[in-house]
Amino acid sequence: MLRGSAGAWAVLGPLLWGCGLALLQGGMLYPRESRSRERKELDGLWSFRADFSDNRRQGFEQQWYRAPLRESGPTLDMPVPSSFNDVGQDGQLRSFVGWVWYEREITLPQRWTEDLGTRVVLRIGSAHYYAIVWVNGVHVVEHEGGHLPFEADISKLVQSGPLSSCRITIAINNTLSPHTLPPGTILYKTDPSMYPKGYFVQNTKFDFFNYAGLHRSVVLYTTPTTYIDDITTGSPIPPQGDLTCRTPGLVNYQIIIQGSDHFQVDVSLLDEEGKVVAKGAGAEGQLQVPSAHLWWPYLMHEHPAYLYSLEVKMMAQTAVGPVSDFYTLPVGIRTVAVTESQFLINGKPFYFRGVNKHEDSDIRGKGFDWPLLVKDFNLLRWLGANAFRTSHYPYAEEVLQLCDRYGIVVIDESPGVGIALVESFSNVSLQHHLEVMEEMIRRDKNHPAVVMWSVANEPASFLKPAGYYFKTLIAHTKALDPSRPVTFVTNTNYEADLGAPYVDVICVNSYYSWYHDYGHMEVIQLQLATQFENWYKAYQKPMIQSEYGADAIEGFHEDPPLMFSEEYQKGLLKQYHVVLDQKRKEYVVGELIWNFADFMTNQSPVRMIGNRKGIFTRQRQPKSAAFLLRERYWKLANETRYQRSAVTSQCVGSGLFTV
Ligand code: GCB
């Protein structure tokens, strides 16, 4: 959520259009270079200081943003993107709660500072959690939320004098409160015999380390002053809203131009060979793609993940003369729908064979890292996985771009994790959650890989206010994007869950023979079958086993299997698979292992240097379970591979499906 004068964006009207997305005020297109746009990445070393003062407010009291940070005290070198926690040797910084200050001075190209027809934008991919930004000491933007981008037009500041450099200062606070997403509480410990004065701890109800800092790139980019602000694409929603009856091959588009009312827009859709296959004129329209190549998931088609390019060209007459702006967006043509027992992609039953992930690795914490990302995608494809959930927050945009490119299907999850207190279901929290969904959909709406939104993970959905909360949240999400199903992931009993009536797909987490019945793998099949049957009887909706797993320390072997050994992890998964194999023939549409890789958590007696439920270690080396899953996923893939005849449609007779 953007706050402050520079960037406040209003609550949106329910402006639904042909392709169904609401009109968010201000777009959040990924910053790409084009004939009219330049981009400068500010990755590298920034100056850094954590404010260790008692009230953590010394930086504001002394106005550290007014002058270079080095003038107000010592600074550290801090890499960006990275979490600040694990790069140093200072235990206090590792667990620091409060404001940290980042600063970078940069030289700008002359044209950017002199050409008044150029708009210069500062974009921050992720600052966890609350951020305040100054440019040359002037406040430009504030943002709440650690997983989504925000930006500020800084043209006036960099074009106002003979400056060729600019100083960017970002203060970031990682404190979580009952109304943040994820929520948390600060607990002051006041017993003087046990704690020093002012001692406090940050408590959370989620199971990953609250890494903080500038986790994704900070970039400067330019556009002309009249510019393409947003693009929305998607396949048309039939008037009756039945998503199973969509026509592949049609692409709706809507383009928002800012800066002038007098402009012309032309769009061309190019295939992978660069051949123009459809053209359109005007800011809104429909493209018809003859014999469209559909976007298919990995291993579901001989040519999966087909991406077209939508080239958008805008020309405007302005006071300074003619202006053009160009932006190219990758577009995948596909439909998504759910029936009572199936999840359909392009009309065909789709089974999620996948993982849950975290943005997490040694040293950089949640900092974006290309080698890690490419390694993860190589491992996913080695496994034969076709899907993952962005547990438990939206991941970097580059992750979704690779999913589009490789055909890895995504359940895109909001940071609604650990919503456990009654306070966190209040209207203040709900309002923030609605805004986070708007930001998330605004950013991720054009990714064909994203097939479903998950608004939360394991909320206390049995609490009384949860019914209204999820009804409102899910209705809002659907109004913003009627083209995708919506879910949240539950671990509440099927009879007590007040949010489940509003979801399209029931996603359930369970840890049989791990968090109870320790060591008793023989009860898994009965308990899991009961879980599925109860839920299905109550709701008749497709189900996903959205988490299951066991901790295993690599290299620990015990036969017969004991908890924490590689054998136990494998044995437990196998028990789950027996039931999954029965129920997937009925209404279970997916299985997502917890977790892809080991990851860092808070310190606790039940966590041995983090959560060890990964099938890969934190360094991405396979445990025995990885080979088990690999065998299973390839087998599942081969069962359904390229079976083009298996098209299922609820619209049989309408002839709408052309696959
Ligand atoms: C869960 C949570 C996940 C935890 C996992 C575990 O249900 O959704 O965040 O890490 O269990 O290992 O306990």
XYZ file of C-alpha atoms and ligand atoms in Angstrom:
672
model
C 0.000 0.000 0.000
C 1.402 3.358 -0.991
C 1.195 6.106 1.536
C 2.156 9.752 1.616
C 1.735 12.666 -0.687
C 3.897 11.456 -3.518
C 2.087 8.305 -4.297
C -1.260 7.904 -2.623
C -3.546 5.845 -4.810
C -7.187 5.928 -4.182
C -9.431 3.024 -3.373
C -10.681 1.726 -6.672
C -14.092 1.693 -8.157
C -15.387 -1.649 -9.359
C -14.605 -0.775 -12.954
C -14.915 -4.115 -14.597
C -14.348 -4.351 -18.293
C -14.378 -7.016 -20.978
C -11.490 -9.030 -19.608
C -12.743 -8.509 -16.137
C -9.961 -6.774 -14.266
C -10.674 -3.690 -12.247
C -8.962 -0.511 -13.212
C -6.291 0.027 -10.612
C -5.128 3.576 -10.398
C -1.571 3.602 -11.615
C -0.048 0.587 -13.317
C 2.917 -1.461 -12.168
C 4.385 -2.737 -15.420
C 7.687 -4.533 -15.090
C 10.386 -2.016 -16.036
C 11.567 -3.130 -19.476
C 13.814 -1.339 -21.891
C 12.365 -0.352 -25.239
C 12.980 2.184 -27.975
C 11.481 4.810 -25.670
C 12.547 3.495 -22.263
C 15.866 3.128 -20.466
C 16.621 1.310 -17.255
C 19.389 1.646 -14.703
C 19.763 -0.984 -12.018
C 20.977 0.114 -8.607
C 22.110 -3.346 -7.515
C 25.409 -3.398 -5.657
C 26.710 -1.892 -2.465
C 24.618 0.617 -0.541
C 25.535 2.471 2.639
C 23.657 1.086 5.602
C 22.972 1.755 9.254
C 20.606 0.113 11.730
C 19.134 2.543 14.238
C 19.944 0.862 17.551
C 18.719 3.825 19.627
C 16.252 2.866 22.386
C 13.220 4.208 20.571
C 14.667 3.340 17.142
C 13.821 6.881 16.019
C 17.160 8.632 16.170
C 17.343 8.604 12.374
C 14.174 10.689 12.168
C 15.095 12.936 15.089
C 18.458 13.689 13.505
C 17.052 13.657 9.962
C 19.606 11.224 8.539
C 18.050 11.686 5.094
C 19.063 15.371 4.935
C 22.768 14.714 4.277
C 24.873 11.760 3.159
C 24.476 8.952 5.717
C 28.223 8.851 6.467
C 27.924 12.372 7.932
C 25.587 11.246 10.729
C 27.658 8.270 11.899
C 29.376 5.069 10.841
C 27.932 3.057 7.969
C 28.277 -0.505 6.751
C 28.488 -1.758 3.180
C 25.246 -3.574 2.432
C 24.607 -5.568 -0.745
C 21.337 -5.019 -2.607
C 19.375 -7.143 -3.265
C 19.806 -9.086 -0.033
C 18.405 -9.395 3.446
C 20.642 -7.521 5.860
C 20.396 -10.222 8.538
C 22.921 -12.876 7.530
C 25.665 -10.963 5.735
C 27.469 -9.757 8.849
C 29.052 -11.168 11.974
C 26.869 -9.188 14.338
C 24.228 -11.264 16.124
C 22.362 -8.122 17.154
C 21.953 -7.046 13.569
C 20.805 -10.517 12.595
C 17.804 -10.259 14.897
C 17.355 -6.465 14.710
C 13.806 -5.107 14.905
C 13.193 -1.492 13.943
C 14.385 1.039 11.373
C 17.368 0.439 9.136
C 18.663 3.023 6.698
C 19.946 2.419 3.182
C 21.547 5.023 0.946
C 22.989 5.121 -2.542
C 24.375 8.015 -4.571
C 24.189 7.706 -8.311
C 25.139 9.624 -11.383
C 22.374 10.089 -13.890
C 22.765 10.263 -17.658
C 22.679 13.888 -18.820
C 19.586 13.367 -20.948
C 17.611 12.179 -17.929
C 18.308 15.385 -16.019
C 17.962 17.814 -18.935
C 15.249 16.498 -21.215
C 11.959 17.677 -19.741
C 10.144 15.256 -22.025
C 11.664 12.388 -20.028
C 9.973 10.972 -16.977
C 12.334 9.397 -14.425
C 10.840 6.774 -12.127
C 12.353 5.176 -9.044
C 11.044 1.643 -8.533
C 11.659 -0.527 -5.501
C 10.927 -4.201 -6.070
C 10.556 -5.145 -2.406
C 11.417 -3.397 0.861
C 10.425 -5.406 3.884
C 8.269 -4.216 5.625
C 7.468 -0.489 5.784
C 9.558 1.891 3.700
C 10.032 5.654 3.471
C 11.995 7.037 0.540
C 13.770 10.375 0.044
C 15.590 11.641 -3.026
C 18.158 14.340 -2.299
C 16.579 14.719 1.125
C 13.053 15.198 -0.234
C 10.374 12.699 0.800
C 9.020 10.982 -2.321
C 7.038 7.928 -1.288
C 6.086 5.546 1.520
C 4.946 1.966 1.186
C 3.575 -0.697 3.462
C 4.156 -4.333 2.598
C 7.343 -6.241 2.025
C 6.631 -8.272 -1.094
C 5.279 -5.979 -3.778
C 6.845 -3.192 -5.793
C 6.200 0.516 -5.484
C 7.494 3.516 -7.336
C 7.749 7.288 -7.432
C 8.055 9.743 -10.303
C 11.192 11.678 -9.367
C 11.550 13.683 -12.599
C 10.960 17.053 -10.963
C 13.599 16.368 -8.338
C 16.314 15.308 -10.739
C 15.460 17.880 -13.386
C 15.275 20.920 -11.121
C 18.854 22.111 -11.144
C 22.359 21.543 -12.393
C 22.532 18.191 -10.562
C 23.976 15.174 -12.287
C 23.832 12.951 -9.226
C 21.096 11.984 -6.870
C 21.059 10.504 -3.409
C 18.440 7.910 -2.608
C 17.719 7.222 1.053
C 15.386 4.426 2.116
C 14.389 3.831 5.732
C 12.879 0.392 6.285
C 11.122 -0.959 9.355
C 10.622 -4.718 9.726
C 8.263 -4.506 12.714
C 5.104 -6.580 12.309
C 1.884 -5.642 14.086
C -1.536 -7.316 14.290
C -2.564 -5.280 11.218
C 0.420 -5.927 8.969
C 0.586 -8.795 6.459
C 1.930 -11.047 7.738
C 0.815 -10.025 11.208
C 2.954 -10.085 14.334
C 3.086 -8.644 17.831
C 5.735 -6.832 19.800
C 6.008 -8.140 23.320
C 7.709 -5.989 25.939
C 9.286 -8.080 28.686
C 9.125 -6.040 31.832
C 10.400 -8.277 34.636
C 13.565 -6.394 35.712
C 15.014 -9.541 37.254
C 15.030 -11.196 33.858
C 15.279 -8.524 31.170
C 17.029 -5.191 30.767
C 14.907 -2.016 30.574
C 12.973 -1.619 27.325
C 13.512 -5.259 26.297
C 11.118 -6.472 23.631
C 10.744 -9.296 21.161
C 8.898 -9.652 17.880
C 6.470 -12.568 17.940
C 4.941 -14.082 14.824
C 2.657 -17.000 14.052
C 4.375 -18.091 10.882
C 7.194 -20.510 10.371
C 9.909 -18.650 8.482
C 12.513 -16.117 9.486
C 11.364 -12.522 9.148
C 14.236 -11.507 6.884
C 14.316 -7.806 6.045
C 15.948 -5.233 3.808
C 15.909 -4.452 0.103
C 15.101 -7.924 -1.173
C 14.737 -7.125 -4.854
C 16.340 -4.701 -7.275
C 15.928 -0.980 -6.987
C 15.810 0.485 -10.485
C 15.505 3.811 -12.155
C 13.741 3.807 -15.488
C 12.498 6.372 -17.925
C 9.410 6.831 -20.025
C 8.257 9.783 -22.086
C 5.997 12.165 -20.127
C 3.007 10.739 -21.987
C 3.368 7.029 -21.495
C 1.909 3.540 -21.397
C 0.995 3.183 -17.743
C -0.698 -0.207 -17.659
C -1.663 -3.113 -19.890
C -4.171 -5.816 -19.055
C -4.605 -8.903 -21.188
C -6.704 -12.012 -20.846
C -9.128 -14.275 -22.570
C -12.726 -13.020 -22.626
C -15.149 -14.063 -19.900
C -18.435 -15.346 -21.327
C -21.418 -13.163 -20.359
C -22.852 -15.881 -18.131
C -19.520 -15.978 -16.310
C -19.052 -19.712 -16.855
C -15.293 -20.025 -17.089
C -15.502 -23.501 -18.550
C -16.997 -22.003 -21.702
C -14.236 -19.733 -22.891
C -12.949 -19.519 -26.415
C -9.213 -19.935 -26.710
C -7.604 -17.790 -29.360
C -9.185 -14.528 -28.320
C -7.123 -12.007 -26.411
C -8.725 -8.994 -24.797
C -6.484 -6.059 -24.059
C -6.803 -2.764 -22.322
C -4.123 -0.107 -22.212
C -3.977 2.865 -19.894
C -2.159 5.952 -21.081
C -1.123 8.716 -18.719
C 0.045 12.228 -19.488
C -2.325 13.206 -22.276
C -5.851 12.604 -23.507
C -4.828 12.861 -27.142
C -3.038 9.758 -28.195
C -3.163 6.894 -30.616
C -2.494 3.297 -29.614
C -1.569 0.442 -31.940
C -0.966 -3.103 -30.838
C 0.539 -6.073 -32.652
C 0.716 -9.625 -31.435
C 3.813 -11.472 -32.614
C 4.372 -15.204 -32.493
C 7.613 -16.819 -31.320
C 9.068 -16.439 -34.811
C 8.408 -12.708 -34.708
C 5.565 -12.892 -37.241
C 2.626 -10.541 -36.646
C -0.469 -12.692 -36.120
C -2.983 -10.051 -35.053
C -3.255 -6.295 -34.964
C -5.441 -3.864 -33.115
C -5.937 -0.140 -32.774
C -7.195 1.817 -29.813
C -6.660 1.509 -26.097
C -9.068 -1.369 -25.719
C -10.010 -4.262 -27.939
C -9.968 -7.908 -28.813
C -7.410 -9.745 -30.903
C -8.343 -12.874 -32.756
C -5.457 -15.263 -33.212
C -6.055 -17.813 -35.952
C -5.031 -21.348 -34.869
C -3.565 -19.967 -31.679
C -0.727 -21.800 -29.974
C -2.047 -22.175 -26.483
C 0.067 -21.772 -23.362
C 0.361 -25.273 -21.878
C 2.013 -26.365 -18.659
C 5.332 -28.232 -18.657
C 5.022 -31.841 -19.901
C 1.401 -31.366 -20.933
C 2.130 -30.594 -24.561
C 4.995 -31.046 -26.973
C 5.414 -27.267 -27.112
C 4.564 -25.990 -23.629
C 4.641 -22.397 -22.457
C 4.090 -20.790 -25.843
C 4.478 -17.044 -25.465
C 3.390 -14.369 -27.891
C 4.646 -10.793 -27.633
C 2.195 -7.946 -27.446
C 3.901 -4.892 -28.880
C 2.180 -1.728 -27.767
C 2.926 1.551 -29.486
C 1.536 4.851 -28.265
C 1.842 8.137 -30.151
C 0.710 11.443 -28.680
C 0.815 15.109 -29.564
C 2.052 17.141 -26.618
C 3.123 20.721 -25.979
C 6.739 19.698 -26.599
C 5.903 17.926 -29.873
C 5.109 14.347 -30.896
C 5.902 11.662 -28.336
C 5.975 7.872 -28.726
C 6.195 5.138 -26.137
C 6.772 1.424 -26.736
C 6.263 -1.521 -24.417
C 6.375 -5.240 -25.168
C 4.502 -7.681 -22.944
C 4.815 -11.488 -23.129
C 1.348 -13.022 -23.536
C 0.269 -16.625 -23.123
C -3.120 -17.677 -24.430
C -4.845 -20.101 -22.114
C -8.041 -20.603 -20.169
C -8.537 -21.779 -16.615
C -11.687 -23.154 -15.043
C -12.861 -25.375 -12.223
C -15.731 -27.834 -12.113
C -17.001 -29.803 -9.121
C -14.083 -32.163 -9.316
C -11.580 -30.856 -11.833
C -9.152 -28.046 -12.491
C -9.120 -27.324 -16.222
C -6.408 -25.619 -18.224
C -7.464 -25.045 -21.824
C -10.362 -27.349 -21.105
C -8.183 -30.289 -20.076
C -7.964 -31.716 -16.563
C -4.834 -30.465 -14.880
C -3.161 -32.144 -11.884
C -0.812 -29.973 -9.800
C 2.380 -32.031 -9.282
C 4.434 -29.647 -7.343
C 6.055 -28.005 -4.420
C 5.747 -25.169 -1.978
C 8.704 -22.853 -1.944
C 10.216 -19.998 -0.010
C 12.397 -17.156 -1.138
C 15.267 -18.250 1.056
C 18.926 -19.144 0.820
C 22.221 -18.964 2.658
C 23.696 -15.521 3.323
C 21.297 -13.517 1.130
C 18.159 -14.613 3.047
C 15.263 -13.456 0.905
C 17.466 -11.459 -1.464
C 16.835 -12.104 -5.146
C 19.573 -14.124 -6.814
C 19.634 -15.220 -10.477
C 21.893 -18.286 -10.054
C 19.647 -19.569 -7.264
C 16.550 -18.969 -9.336
C 17.888 -20.782 -12.390
C 19.053 -23.662 -10.189
C 15.575 -23.921 -8.656
C 13.903 -24.068 -12.048
C 16.369 -26.696 -13.209
C 15.536 -28.752 -10.132
C 11.797 -28.302 -10.654
C 12.065 -29.578 -14.202
C 14.365 -32.409 -13.124
C 11.654 -33.412 -10.640
C 9.007 -33.350 -13.365
C 7.054 -30.813 -11.285
C 4.559 -28.647 -13.118
C 3.465 -26.275 -10.346
C 4.265 -24.441 -7.148
C 2.600 -22.181 -4.659
C 4.293 -18.924 -3.731
C 4.051 -19.857 -0.066
C 3.606 -17.534 1.812
C 3.877 -14.221 -0.073
C 4.234 -12.965 -3.657
C 7.631 -13.833 -5.125
C 9.847 -11.678 -7.332
C 8.485 -10.819 -10.772
C 11.421 -12.588 -12.412
C 10.240 -15.840 -10.802
C 6.875 -15.541 -12.505
C 8.558 -14.651 -15.790
C 10.466 -17.935 -15.658
C 7.243 -19.784 -14.807
C 5.660 -18.287 -17.935
C 8.706 -19.297 -19.946
C 8.944 -22.891 -18.680
C 5.276 -23.703 -18.173
C 5.400 -23.979 -14.395
C 1.920 -23.256 -13.073
C 1.617 -20.945 -10.071
C -0.787 -20.568 -7.195
C 0.021 -16.977 -6.345
C -0.284 -16.435 -2.605
C -0.613 -13.177 -0.696
C 1.377 -12.518 2.496
C -1.737 -13.434 4.497
C 0.091 -15.964 6.639
C -0.189 -16.332 10.389
C -3.524 -14.505 10.694
C -4.336 -15.860 14.106
C -5.460 -13.059 16.414
C -9.020 -11.739 16.458
C -7.518 -8.261 15.938
C -6.042 -9.442 12.665
C -9.567 -10.021 11.334
C -10.616 -6.441 12.137
C -11.713 -3.951 9.495
C -8.306 -2.268 9.625
C -6.623 -5.557 8.766
C -9.223 -6.443 6.158
C -8.829 -3.084 4.428
C -5.100 -3.609 4.204
C -5.560 -7.157 2.921
C -7.922 -5.891 0.196
C -5.307 -3.372 -0.864
C -2.569 -5.996 -0.910
C -4.722 -8.133 -3.222
C -5.117 -5.115 -5.510
C -1.372 -4.564 -5.609
C -0.708 -8.236 -6.192
C -3.229 -8.611 -9.005
C -2.075 -5.354 -10.573
C 1.468 -6.749 -10.679
C 0.782 -10.383 -11.613
C -2.439 -10.325 -13.662
C -0.747 -10.798 -17.046
C 1.202 -13.951 -16.213
C -0.302 -16.990 -17.920
C 1.494 -19.178 -15.358
C -0.623 -17.733 -12.549
C -3.775 -19.871 -12.532
C -5.186 -19.207 -9.068
C -4.949 -16.628 -6.281
C -4.468 -17.771 -2.705
C -5.485 -15.017 -0.308
C -4.032 -16.631 2.830
C -2.307 -19.595 4.453
C -3.665 -21.321 7.550
C -5.610 -18.422 9.034
C -7.611 -19.042 12.208
C -10.609 -19.479 9.935
C -12.640 -21.022 12.753
C -12.825 -17.642 14.556
C -16.162 -15.876 14.271
C -15.036 -12.863 12.228
C -13.335 -15.131 9.665
C -16.580 -15.713 7.773
C -17.134 -12.062 6.905
C -13.408 -11.516 6.398
C -13.006 -14.235 3.776
C -16.328 -13.582 2.113
C -15.310 -9.958 1.553
C -11.711 -10.705 0.650
C -12.534 -13.417 -1.856
C -15.392 -11.434 -3.425
C -13.044 -8.482 -3.865
C -10.349 -10.673 -5.403
C -12.863 -12.153 -7.826
C -14.154 -8.708 -8.734
C -10.606 -7.612 -9.491
C -9.976 -10.723 -11.577
C -12.977 -12.846 -12.562
C -10.750 -14.925 -14.837
C -9.012 -16.920 -12.098
C -10.251 -19.123 -9.279
C -9.545 -18.024 -5.719
C -8.614 -20.080 -2.704
C -7.009 -19.873 0.686
C -5.069 -22.689 2.275
C -6.584 -24.158 5.407
C -5.629 -26.433 8.256
C -8.910 -25.894 10.082
C -11.351 -28.749 10.588
C -13.854 -28.952 7.725
C -16.800 -28.415 10.055
C -15.319 -25.357 11.730
C -13.895 -23.516 8.740
C -15.872 -20.333 8.082
C -13.964 -19.273 4.979
C -14.193 -22.472 2.944
C -17.685 -21.761 1.545
C -16.209 -18.919 -0.544
C -13.272 -20.653 -2.219
C -13.281 -22.338 -5.632
C -10.784 -25.037 -4.730
C -10.309 -26.504 -1.248
C -6.621 -26.477 -0.350
C -5.793 -28.422 2.800
C -2.539 -28.771 4.734
C -2.051 -31.765 6.976
C 0.879 -33.328 8.789
C -0.291 -36.788 9.767
C 2.277 -38.733 11.691
C 4.380 -35.621 12.147
C 2.750 -33.072 14.437
C 0.702 -35.795 16.089
C 0.878 -39.589 16.118
C 4.632 -39.152 16.017
C 6.300 -42.072 14.373
C 3.024 -43.798 13.487
C 3.009 -43.806 9.740
C 0.476 -46.635 9.789
C -2.339 -44.144 10.590
C -1.692 -41.840 7.658
C -3.822 -43.573 5.045
C -6.910 -43.695 7.226
C -6.560 -40.120 8.433
C -5.853 -38.720 4.989
C -8.717 -40.570 3.323
C -11.048 -39.298 6.043
C -9.796 -35.753 5.514
C -10.553 -35.839 1.788
C -13.911 -37.548 2.169
C -15.156 -35.144 4.819
C -14.220 -32.072 2.878
C -15.587 -33.354 -0.386
C -18.869 -34.428 1.141
C -19.257 -30.977 2.669
C -18.355 -28.891 -0.386
C -18.132 -30.854 -3.665
C -15.220 -28.769 -4.803
C -11.904 -29.942 -6.244
C -9.227 -30.382 -3.590
C -5.481 -29.907 -3.404
C -3.225 -31.389 -0.748
C -1.465 -28.074 -0.438
C 1.104 -29.187 2.183
C 2.358 -32.451 3.622
C 5.819 -33.510 4.637
C 8.324 -34.367 7.325
C 11.634 -32.960 8.505
C 14.720 -34.899 7.469
C 18.303 -34.048 8.250
C 20.358 -34.973 5.226
C 22.665 -37.854 5.973
C 20.617 -39.121 8.943
C 19.650 -42.705 8.208
C 17.494 -44.983 10.316
C 15.959 -48.259 9.239
C 13.325 -48.984 10.450
C 12.611 -45.292 9.900
C 12.730 -42.823 12.791
C 11.598 -39.223 12.680
C 14.136 -36.816 11.149
C 15.796 -39.553 9.107
C 15.708 -39.537 5.305
C 13.902 -42.892 5.466
C 11.100 -41.474 7.605
C 10.566 -38.533 5.261
C 10.361 -40.903 2.313
C 8.148 -43.381 4.147
C 5.692 -40.673 5.175
C 5.423 -39.304 1.640
C 4.781 -42.793 0.285
C 1.843 -43.255 2.650
C 0.336 -39.997 1.411
C 0.843 -41.084 -2.189
C -1.238 -44.224 -1.735
C -4.292 -42.149 -0.842
C -3.528 -39.411 -3.344
C -3.470 -42.049 -6.068
C -6.989 -43.118 -5.112
C -8.460 -39.689 -4.683
C -6.926 -38.101 -7.746
C -9.191 -40.348 -9.769
C -12.104 -38.619 -8.071
C -11.698 -34.969 -7.039
C -8.160 -34.368 -5.780
C -6.496 -32.133 -8.360
C -3.063 -31.691 -6.901
C -0.335 -32.359 -4.388
C 2.276 -29.876 -3.263
C 5.055 -31.152 -1.055
C 6.182 -29.111 1.941
C 8.839 -28.051 1.100
C 10.993 -27.732 -1.969
C 14.070 -26.844 0.107
C 15.042 -26.413 3.759
C 14.603 -22.826 4.911
C 15.408 -20.576 7.840
C 12.963 -20.063 10.689
C 13.024 -18.431 14.087
C 15.105 -20.288 16.617
C 13.125 -22.824 18.586
C 13.615 -26.242 20.182
C 11.609 -27.851 17.357
C 13.673 -26.302 14.573
C 17.202 -27.533 13.979
C 18.755 -24.574 12.119
C 15.524 -23.928 10.312
C 12.753 -26.069 8.914
C 14.162 -29.275 7.430
C 11.135 -30.478 5.474
C 12.869 -29.699 2.198
C 13.317 -32.518 -0.269
C 16.417 -30.509 -1.171
C 18.765 -29.025 1.389
C 19.003 -25.279 1.681
C 22.016 -25.570 -0.650
C 19.759 -27.376 -3.166
C 21.241 -30.868 -2.826
C 18.728 -33.745 -3.029
C 17.685 -35.836 -0.037
C 16.385 -39.353 -0.740
C 12.830 -38.008 -0.901
C 13.726 -35.914 -3.944
C 14.396 -39.089 -5.940
C 11.127 -40.582 -4.741
C 9.170 -37.541 -5.858
C 11.045 -37.413 -9.131
C 9.989 -40.939 -9.934
C 6.412 -40.182 -8.962
C 6.106 -36.902 -10.843
C 7.530 -38.300 -14.072
C 5.177 -41.256 -13.791
C 2.219 -38.943 -13.282
C 3.385 -36.758 -16.133
C 3.655 -39.727 -18.463
C 0.123 -40.828 -17.632
C -1.356 -37.636 -18.985
C 1.364 -36.510 -21.298
C 0.200 -35.090 -24.587
C -3.168 -36.840 -24.417
C -4.823 -34.370 -26.691
C -7.985 -36.410 -26.840
C -8.617 -35.948 -23.133
C -10.295 -32.575 -23.556
C -13.052 -32.158 -21.032
C -15.579 -29.442 -21.268
C -18.711 -28.502 -19.484
C -19.746 -26.799 -22.710
C -19.980 -29.937 -24.799
C -22.280 -29.060 -27.624
C -21.512 -25.382 -27.594
C -18.434 -26.091 -29.686
C -16.536 -23.342 -27.955
C -13.428 -25.338 -27.202
C -11.162 -25.593 -30.186
C -8.299 -27.509 -28.632
C 2.490 -25.387 7.918
C 2.763 -24.028 7.427
C 4.195 -23.845 6.972
C 5.130 -24.537 7.968
C 4.820 -26.026 7.977
C 5.681 -26.789 8.984
O 1.363 -25.820 8.029
O 1.878 -23.608 6.430
O 4.464 -22.482 6.876
O 6.470 -24.311 7.684
O 3.487 -26.196 8.337
O 6.696 -27.332 8.598
O 5.337 -26.797 10.146
